[in-house]
Coordinates of C-alpha atoms in Angstrom, one line a residue:
X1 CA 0.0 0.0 0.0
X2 CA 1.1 3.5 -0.8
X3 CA 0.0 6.5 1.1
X4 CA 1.5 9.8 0.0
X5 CA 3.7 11.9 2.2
X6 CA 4.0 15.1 2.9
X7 CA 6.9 17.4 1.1
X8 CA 8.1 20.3 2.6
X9 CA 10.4 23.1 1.8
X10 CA 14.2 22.3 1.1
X11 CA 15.8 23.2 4.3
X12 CA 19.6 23.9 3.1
X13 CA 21.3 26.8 3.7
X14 CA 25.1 27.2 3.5
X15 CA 28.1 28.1 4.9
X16 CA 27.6 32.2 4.4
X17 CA 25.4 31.9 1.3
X18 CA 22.2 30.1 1.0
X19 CA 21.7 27.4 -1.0
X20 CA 18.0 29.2 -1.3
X21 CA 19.8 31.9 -3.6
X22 CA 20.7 31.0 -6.8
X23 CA 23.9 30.3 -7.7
X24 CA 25.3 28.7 -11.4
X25 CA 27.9 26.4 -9.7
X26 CA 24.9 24.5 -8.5
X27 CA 23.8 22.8 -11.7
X28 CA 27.0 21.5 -11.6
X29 CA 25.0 18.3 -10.0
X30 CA 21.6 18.0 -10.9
X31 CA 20.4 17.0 -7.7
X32 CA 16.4 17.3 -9.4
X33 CA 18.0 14.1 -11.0
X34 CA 19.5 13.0 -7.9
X35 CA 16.1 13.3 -6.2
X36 CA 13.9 11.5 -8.7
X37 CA 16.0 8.8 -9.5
X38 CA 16.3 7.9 -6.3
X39 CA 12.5 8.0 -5.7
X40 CA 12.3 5.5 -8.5
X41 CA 15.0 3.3 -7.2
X42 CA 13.7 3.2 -3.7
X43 CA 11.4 -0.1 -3.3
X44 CA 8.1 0.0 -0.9
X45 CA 8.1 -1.6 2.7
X46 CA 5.9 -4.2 4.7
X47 CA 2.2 -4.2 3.6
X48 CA 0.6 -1.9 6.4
X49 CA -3.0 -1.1 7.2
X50 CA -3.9 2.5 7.5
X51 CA -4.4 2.1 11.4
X52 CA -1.0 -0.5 11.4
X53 CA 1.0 2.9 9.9
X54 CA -1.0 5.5 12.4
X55 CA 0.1 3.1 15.1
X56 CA 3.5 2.9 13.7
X57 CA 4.0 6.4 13.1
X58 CA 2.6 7.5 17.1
X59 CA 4.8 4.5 18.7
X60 CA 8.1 5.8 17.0
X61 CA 7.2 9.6 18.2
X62 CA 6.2 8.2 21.7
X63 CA 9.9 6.6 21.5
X64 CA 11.5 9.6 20.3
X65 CA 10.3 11.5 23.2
X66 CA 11.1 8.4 25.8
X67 CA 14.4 8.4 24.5
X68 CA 15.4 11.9 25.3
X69 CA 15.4 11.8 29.2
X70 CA 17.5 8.5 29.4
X71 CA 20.0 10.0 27.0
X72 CA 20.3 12.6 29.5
X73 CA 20.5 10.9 32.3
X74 CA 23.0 8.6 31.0
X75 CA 25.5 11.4 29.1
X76 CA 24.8 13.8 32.3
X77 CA 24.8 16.2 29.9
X78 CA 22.6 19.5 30.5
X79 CA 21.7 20.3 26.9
X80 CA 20.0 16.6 26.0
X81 CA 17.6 17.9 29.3
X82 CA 13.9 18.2 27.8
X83 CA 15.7 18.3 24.1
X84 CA 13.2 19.0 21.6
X85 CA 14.2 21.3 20.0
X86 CA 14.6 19.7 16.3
X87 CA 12.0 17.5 14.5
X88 CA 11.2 14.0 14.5
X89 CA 9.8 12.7 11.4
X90 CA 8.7 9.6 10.6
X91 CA 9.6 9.2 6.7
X92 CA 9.2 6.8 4.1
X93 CA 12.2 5.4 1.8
X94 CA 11.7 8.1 -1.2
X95 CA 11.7 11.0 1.3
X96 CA 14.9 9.3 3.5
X97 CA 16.5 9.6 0.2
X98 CA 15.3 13.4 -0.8
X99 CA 16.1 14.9 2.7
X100 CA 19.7 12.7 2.3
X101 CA 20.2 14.4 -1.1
X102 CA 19.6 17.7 0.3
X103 CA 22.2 17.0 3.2
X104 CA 24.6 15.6 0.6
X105 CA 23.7 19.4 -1.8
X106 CA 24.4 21.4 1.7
X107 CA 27.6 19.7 2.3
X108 CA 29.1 20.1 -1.3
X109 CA 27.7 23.8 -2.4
X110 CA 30.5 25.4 -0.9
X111 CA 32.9 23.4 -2.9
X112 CA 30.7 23.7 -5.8
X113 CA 30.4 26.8 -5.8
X114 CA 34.2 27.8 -5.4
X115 CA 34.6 25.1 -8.4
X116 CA 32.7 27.4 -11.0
X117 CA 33.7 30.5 -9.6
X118 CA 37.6 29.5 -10.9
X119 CA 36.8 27.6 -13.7
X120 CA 33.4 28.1 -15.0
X121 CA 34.6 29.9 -17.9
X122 CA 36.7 26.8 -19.0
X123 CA 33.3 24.3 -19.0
X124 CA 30.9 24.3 -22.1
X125 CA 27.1 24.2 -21.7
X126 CA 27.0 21.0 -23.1
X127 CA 29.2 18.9 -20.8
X128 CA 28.2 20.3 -17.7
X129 CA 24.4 19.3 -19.1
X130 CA 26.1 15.7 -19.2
X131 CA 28.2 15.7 -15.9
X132 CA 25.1 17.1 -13.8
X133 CA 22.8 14.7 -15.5
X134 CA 25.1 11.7 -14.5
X135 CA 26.2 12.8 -11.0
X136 CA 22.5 13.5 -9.9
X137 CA 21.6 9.9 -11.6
X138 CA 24.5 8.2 -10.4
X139 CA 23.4 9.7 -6.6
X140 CA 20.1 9.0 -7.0
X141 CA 20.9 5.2 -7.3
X142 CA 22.9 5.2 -4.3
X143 CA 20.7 6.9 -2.2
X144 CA 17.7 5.0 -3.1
X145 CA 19.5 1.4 -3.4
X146 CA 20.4 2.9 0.5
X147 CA 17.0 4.1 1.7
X148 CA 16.0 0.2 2.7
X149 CA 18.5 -0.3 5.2
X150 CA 18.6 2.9 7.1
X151 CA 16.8 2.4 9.9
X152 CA 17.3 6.0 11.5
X153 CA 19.5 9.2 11.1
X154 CA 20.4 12.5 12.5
X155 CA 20.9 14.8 10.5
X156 CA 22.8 17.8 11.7
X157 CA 22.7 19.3 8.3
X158 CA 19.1 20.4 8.1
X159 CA 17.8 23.4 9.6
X160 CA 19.1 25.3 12.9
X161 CA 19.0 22.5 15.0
X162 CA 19.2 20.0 12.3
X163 CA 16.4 16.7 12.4
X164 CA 15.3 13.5 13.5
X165 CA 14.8 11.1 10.5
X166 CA 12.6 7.2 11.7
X167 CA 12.7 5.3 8.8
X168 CA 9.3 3.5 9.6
X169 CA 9.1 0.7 7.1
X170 CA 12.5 -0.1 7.8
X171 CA 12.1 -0.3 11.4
X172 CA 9.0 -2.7 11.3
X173 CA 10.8 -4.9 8.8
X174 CA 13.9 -5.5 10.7
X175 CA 11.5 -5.5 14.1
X176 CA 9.5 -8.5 12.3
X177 CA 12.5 -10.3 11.0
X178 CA 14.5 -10.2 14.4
X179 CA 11.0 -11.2 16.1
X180 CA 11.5 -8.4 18.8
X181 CA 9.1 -6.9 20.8
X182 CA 8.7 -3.5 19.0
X183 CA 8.2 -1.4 21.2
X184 CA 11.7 -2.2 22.8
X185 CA 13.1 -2.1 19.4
X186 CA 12.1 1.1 18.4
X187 CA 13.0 2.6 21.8
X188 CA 16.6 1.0 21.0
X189 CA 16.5 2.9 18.5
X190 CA 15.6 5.9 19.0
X191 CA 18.0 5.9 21.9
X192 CA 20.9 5.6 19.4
X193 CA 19.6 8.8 17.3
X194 CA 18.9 10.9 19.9
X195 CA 22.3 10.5 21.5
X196 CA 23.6 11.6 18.4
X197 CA 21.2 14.9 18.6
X198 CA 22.6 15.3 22.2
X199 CA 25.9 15.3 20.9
X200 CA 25.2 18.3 18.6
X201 CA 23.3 20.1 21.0
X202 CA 26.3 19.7 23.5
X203 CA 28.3 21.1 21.1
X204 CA 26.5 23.7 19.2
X205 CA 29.6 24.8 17.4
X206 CA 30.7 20.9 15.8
X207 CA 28.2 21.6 13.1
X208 CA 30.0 24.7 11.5
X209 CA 33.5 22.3 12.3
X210 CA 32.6 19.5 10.4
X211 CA 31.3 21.8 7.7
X212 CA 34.6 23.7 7.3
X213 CA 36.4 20.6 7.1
X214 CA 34.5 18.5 5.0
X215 CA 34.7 22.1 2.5
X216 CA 38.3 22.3 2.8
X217 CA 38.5 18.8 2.5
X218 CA 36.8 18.3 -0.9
X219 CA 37.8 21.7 -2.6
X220 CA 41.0 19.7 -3.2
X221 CA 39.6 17.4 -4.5
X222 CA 36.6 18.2 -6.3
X223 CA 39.0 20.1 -8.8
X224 CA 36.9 19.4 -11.9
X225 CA 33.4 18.8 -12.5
X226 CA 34.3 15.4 -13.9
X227 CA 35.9 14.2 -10.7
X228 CA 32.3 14.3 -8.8
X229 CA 31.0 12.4 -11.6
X230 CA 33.7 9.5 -11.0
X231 CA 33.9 9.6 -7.9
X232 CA 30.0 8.9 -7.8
X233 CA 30.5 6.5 -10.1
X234 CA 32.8 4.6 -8.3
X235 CA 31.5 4.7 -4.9
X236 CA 28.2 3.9 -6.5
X237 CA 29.9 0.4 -8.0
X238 CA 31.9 -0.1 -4.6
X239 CA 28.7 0.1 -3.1
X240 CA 26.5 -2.9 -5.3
X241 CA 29.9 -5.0 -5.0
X242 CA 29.9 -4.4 -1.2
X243 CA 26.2 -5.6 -1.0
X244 CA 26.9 -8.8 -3.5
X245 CA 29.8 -9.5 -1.3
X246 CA 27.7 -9.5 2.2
X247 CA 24.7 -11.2 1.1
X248 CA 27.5 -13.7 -0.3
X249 CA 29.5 -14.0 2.9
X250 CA 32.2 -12.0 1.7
X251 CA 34.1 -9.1 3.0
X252 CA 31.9 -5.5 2.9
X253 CA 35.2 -3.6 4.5
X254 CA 37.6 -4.6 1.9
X255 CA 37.5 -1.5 -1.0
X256 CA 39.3 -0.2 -4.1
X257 CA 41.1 3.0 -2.7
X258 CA 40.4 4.6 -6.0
X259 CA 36.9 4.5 -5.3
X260 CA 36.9 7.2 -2.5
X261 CA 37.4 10.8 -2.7
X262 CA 40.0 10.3 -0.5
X263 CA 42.4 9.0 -2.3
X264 CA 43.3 12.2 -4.3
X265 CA 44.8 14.1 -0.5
X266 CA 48.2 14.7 -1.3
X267 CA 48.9 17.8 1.2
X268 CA 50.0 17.6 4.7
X269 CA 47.6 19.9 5.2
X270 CA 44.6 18.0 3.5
X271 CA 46.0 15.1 5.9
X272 CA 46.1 16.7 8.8
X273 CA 42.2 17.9 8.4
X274 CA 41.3 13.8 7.3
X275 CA 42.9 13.3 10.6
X276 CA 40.7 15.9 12.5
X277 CA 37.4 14.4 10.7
X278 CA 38.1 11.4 11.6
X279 CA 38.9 11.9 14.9
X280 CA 35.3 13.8 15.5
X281 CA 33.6 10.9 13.6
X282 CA 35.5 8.1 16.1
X283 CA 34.3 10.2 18.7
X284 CA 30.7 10.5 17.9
X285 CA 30.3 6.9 17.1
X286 CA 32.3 5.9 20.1
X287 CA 30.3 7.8 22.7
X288 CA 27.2 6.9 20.9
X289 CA 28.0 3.0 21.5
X290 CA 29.1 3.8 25.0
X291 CA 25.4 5.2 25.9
X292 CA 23.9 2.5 24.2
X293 CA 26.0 -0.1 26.5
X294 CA 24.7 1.8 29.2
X295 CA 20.8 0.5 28.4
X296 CA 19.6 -2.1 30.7
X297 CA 16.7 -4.2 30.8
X298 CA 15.7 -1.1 33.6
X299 CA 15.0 1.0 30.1
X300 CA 14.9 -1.6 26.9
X301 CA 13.6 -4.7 28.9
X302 CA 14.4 -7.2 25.9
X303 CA 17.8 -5.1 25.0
X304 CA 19.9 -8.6 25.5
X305 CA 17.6 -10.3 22.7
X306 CA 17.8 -7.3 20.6
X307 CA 21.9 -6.8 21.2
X308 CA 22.0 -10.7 20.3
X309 CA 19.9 -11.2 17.4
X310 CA 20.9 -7.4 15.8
X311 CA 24.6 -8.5 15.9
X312 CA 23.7 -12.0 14.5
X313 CA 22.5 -10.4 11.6
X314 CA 26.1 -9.2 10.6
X315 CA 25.9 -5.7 10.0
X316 CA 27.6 -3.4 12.4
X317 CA 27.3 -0.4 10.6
X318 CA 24.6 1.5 8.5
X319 CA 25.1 1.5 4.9
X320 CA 24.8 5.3 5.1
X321 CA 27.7 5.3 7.1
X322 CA 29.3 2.9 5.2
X323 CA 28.7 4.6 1.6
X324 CA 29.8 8.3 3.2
X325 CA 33.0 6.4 4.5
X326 CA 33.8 5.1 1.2
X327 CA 32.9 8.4 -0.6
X328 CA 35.2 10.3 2.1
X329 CA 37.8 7.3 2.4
X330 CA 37.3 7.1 6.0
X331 CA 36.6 3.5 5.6
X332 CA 40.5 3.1 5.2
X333 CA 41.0 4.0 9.0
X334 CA 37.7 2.0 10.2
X335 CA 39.8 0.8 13.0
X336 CA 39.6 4.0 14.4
X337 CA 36.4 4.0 14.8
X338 CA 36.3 0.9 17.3
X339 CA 39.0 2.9 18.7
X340 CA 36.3 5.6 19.3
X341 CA 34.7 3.5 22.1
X342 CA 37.7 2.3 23.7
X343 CA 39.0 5.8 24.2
X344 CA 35.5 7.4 25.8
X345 CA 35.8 4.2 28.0
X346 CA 38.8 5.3 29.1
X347 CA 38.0 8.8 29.8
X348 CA 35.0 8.1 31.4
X349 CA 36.9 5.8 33.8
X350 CA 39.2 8.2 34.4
X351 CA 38.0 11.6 34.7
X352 CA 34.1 10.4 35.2
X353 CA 31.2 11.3 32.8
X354 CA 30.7 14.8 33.6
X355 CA 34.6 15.4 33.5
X356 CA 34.5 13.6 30.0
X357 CA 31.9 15.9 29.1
X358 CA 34.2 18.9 28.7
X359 CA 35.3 17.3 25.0
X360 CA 31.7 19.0 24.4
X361 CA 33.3 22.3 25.2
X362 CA 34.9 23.4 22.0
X363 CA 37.0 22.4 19.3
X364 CA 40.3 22.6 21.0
X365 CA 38.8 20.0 23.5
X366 CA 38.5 17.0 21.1
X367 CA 41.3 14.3 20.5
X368 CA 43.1 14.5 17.8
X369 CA 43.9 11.4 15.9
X370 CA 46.7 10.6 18.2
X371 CA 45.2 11.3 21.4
X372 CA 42.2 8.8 19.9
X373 CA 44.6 5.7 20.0
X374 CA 46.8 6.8 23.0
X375 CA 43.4 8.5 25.6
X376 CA 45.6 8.7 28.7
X377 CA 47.5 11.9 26.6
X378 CA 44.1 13.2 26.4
X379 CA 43.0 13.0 29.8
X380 CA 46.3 14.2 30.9
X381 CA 46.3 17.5 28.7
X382 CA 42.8 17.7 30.2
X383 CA 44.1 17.9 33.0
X384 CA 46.6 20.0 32.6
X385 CA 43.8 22.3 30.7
X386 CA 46.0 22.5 27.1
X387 CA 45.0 23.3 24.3
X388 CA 44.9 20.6 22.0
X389 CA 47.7 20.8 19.4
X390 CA 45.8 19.2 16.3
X391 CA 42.7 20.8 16.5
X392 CA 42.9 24.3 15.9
X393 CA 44.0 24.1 12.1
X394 CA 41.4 24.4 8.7
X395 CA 38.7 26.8 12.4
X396 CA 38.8 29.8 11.2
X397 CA 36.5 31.3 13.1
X398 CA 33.9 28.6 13.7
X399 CA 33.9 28.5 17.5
X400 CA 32.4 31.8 17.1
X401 CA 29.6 30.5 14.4
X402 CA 27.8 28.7 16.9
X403 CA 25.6 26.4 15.3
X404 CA 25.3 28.5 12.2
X405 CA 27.6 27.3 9.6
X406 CA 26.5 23.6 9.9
X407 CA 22.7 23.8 9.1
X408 CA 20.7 25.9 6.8
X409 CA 20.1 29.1 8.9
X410 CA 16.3 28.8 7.6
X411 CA 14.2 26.4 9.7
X412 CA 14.4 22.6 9.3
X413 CA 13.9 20.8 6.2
X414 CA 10.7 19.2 6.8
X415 CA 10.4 16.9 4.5
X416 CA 8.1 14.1 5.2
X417 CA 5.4 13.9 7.5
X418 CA 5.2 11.4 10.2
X419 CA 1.8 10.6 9.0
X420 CA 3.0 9.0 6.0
X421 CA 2.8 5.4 5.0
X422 CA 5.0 3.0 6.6
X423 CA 4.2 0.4 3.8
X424 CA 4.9 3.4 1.0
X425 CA 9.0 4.3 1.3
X426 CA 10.9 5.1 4.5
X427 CA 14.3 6.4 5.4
X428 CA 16.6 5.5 7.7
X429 CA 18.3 4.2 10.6
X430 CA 20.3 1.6 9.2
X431 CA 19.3 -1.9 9.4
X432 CA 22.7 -2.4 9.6
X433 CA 23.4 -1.1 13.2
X434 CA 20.1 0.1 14.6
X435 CA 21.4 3.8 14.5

């Protein structure tokens, strides 16, 4: 069964300029493309009766809002207190993809845009008709071939405070093929997600940080409009040969270097700012598992059957995750990521939560990429209350931007309703690792 969704407004709004004014270096993707390929691509969920998705749609929200006051009490951290402040929606697979797509035009505009401005007078009409057409297409197909195993998302791209994405059809699917209680399961759920949103409220200024980065990051790469288009491409193939090799029993982790946008850094300095990005992502991730390990039977009462039977299914990791890994070549250093966990372990044992907490503070108070793998030189500089060495490079002035330069200043992208069908298309929080 299909019931249509709501659209709303595209939310996007970056860096100084909006994405909302016009700009020529933004058909340099045609992200119309993107969007209705993608919508095409994306398949429907479970068959759902109209009262099954109303039910559906009010238990995730009713989870959403649950979730909140454990995060807090678990992270002890003051901003997650009564957080609701960005929206939850409930979304089908074809909007999971659109808002994606938007999050994807947000985070590359800048770099776009920068791209024509130096060498728009070298492109003809005619190619960048063709390279648009296949970058949007070859997005589209990701996104969409993505959209059924996201089980949740935030997405601190969208809007000021960013949003809340519950996949619902993916939910109920993986819900029904685990054979969990649902109502736990979607709480386990929304608990990952909204410790995420915690995270971002914590630190109000991380949005604007990643931004800068991930901008510095793929000017140097993104040096011709025909470089998008391959790397797309390649990602795109990585990404079906992944899929054929986990559903075969092969190895997902092991990919072509060529295929990431990663693999054109030749600069220390384009190294030293991988190194910073990955160092925030391993954190994230890290003190996101932490907080889930921290649910007991006291909040989830099946979470043991769920942790079990989730793991058992072999995937560890959302696809969205793992796709933006393999665009950004972050899947090279996955390791790190584990290492993410071990080292907020550690600081949490040594300093105590709310003494971890400070990381929160501002940019100079996150590890660098050397501090991940060796967190007693974090806690002692911590201590000591240095400033961290690795950090402070590609800032500019984004401690000061607040939680500007990492969302669309307008108000959030809203768009899908939580009303919509369940059974029609729904986005994500992975399948893959219930986040």
């Amino acid at each position: 069964m299909s019931n249509k969704l709501e659209s709303g407004e595209s939310v996007q709004n970056a860096e100084s300029g909006d994405v909302s004014a016009p700009h020529i270096g933004d058909s340099l993707v045609g992200w119309g493309v993107a969007a209705t390929t993608a919508s095409k691509v994306s398949t429907a969920g479970p068959k759902l009766s109209v009262r099954e998705i109303q039910d559906v749609v009010s238990a995730l929200r009713t989870a959403a809002d649950e979730a909140v006051d454990h995060v807090q009490r678990i992270t002890q951290l003051e901003a997650a207190a009564g957080l609701r402040n960005s929206p939850v929606l409930v979304v089908d697979r074809a909007t999971w993809s659109k808002a994606t797509i938007e999050s994807f035009k947000f985070m590359l505009t800048p770099t776009l845009r920068r791209l024509w401005d130096a060498k728009g007078h070298t492109m003809s009409p005619a190619s960048t008709a063709v390279s648009a057409a296949v970058s949007g297409t070859e997005l589209g197909v990701i996104t969409g071939f993505l959209s059924a195993n996201v089980l949740g998302q935030f997405d601190p791209f969208a809007g000021r405070h960013g949003r809340l994405l519950l996949v619902a059809p993916n939910i109920v699917t993986i819900e029904r093929e685990l054979m969990v209680e649902p109502s736990d399961f979607r709480l386990w759920v929304c608990l990952h997600e909204q410790t995420h949103r915690v995270q971002f409220a914590a630190a109000p200024w991380l949005q604007g940080y990643l931004q800068e980065n991930i901008t510095q990051l793929t000017a140097g790469m993104l040096d011709s409009q025909d470089a998008l288009a391959d790397r797309l491409k390649n990602a795109a193939k990585v990404a079906s040969e992944a899929f054929k090799g986990r559903k075969s029993g092969g190895d997902s982790e092991e990919l072509p270097s060529q295929s990431t946008l990663m693999s054109a850094i030749q600069t220390p300095e384009e190294r030293a700012i991988l190194s910073h990005v990955t160092a925030v992502m391993s954190l994230l991730e890290g003190h996101a598992n932490v907080v889930m390990d921290a649910i007991d039977a006291s909040i989830v009462p099946s979470v043991k059957t769920i942790r079990r039977r989730f793991d058992d299914r072999g995937r560890n990791r959302s696809s969205l995750e793992n796709f933006v890994r393999r665009l950004l070549g972050l899947d090279a250093k996955m390791r790190q990521y584990r290492d993410g966990q071990i080292f907020v372990e550690y600081a949490v044992k040594e300093l105590g939560m709310s003494g971890f907490n400070v990381v929160w503070e501002g940019p100079e108070n996150l590890p660098t990429e050397h501090e991940l793998h060796h967190p007693q030189e974090w806690v002692e500089r911590m201590r000591s209350g240095q400033v961290g060495p690795g950090n402070q490079a590609g800032q500019g002035d984004l401690a000061s931007q607040g939680d500007l330069a990492g969302q669309g200043g307008a108000g959030p992208a809203e768009t899908v309703d939580a009303d919509a069908d369940a059974g029609a298309h729904a986005p994500q929080t992975d399948a893959t690792s219930g986040n």
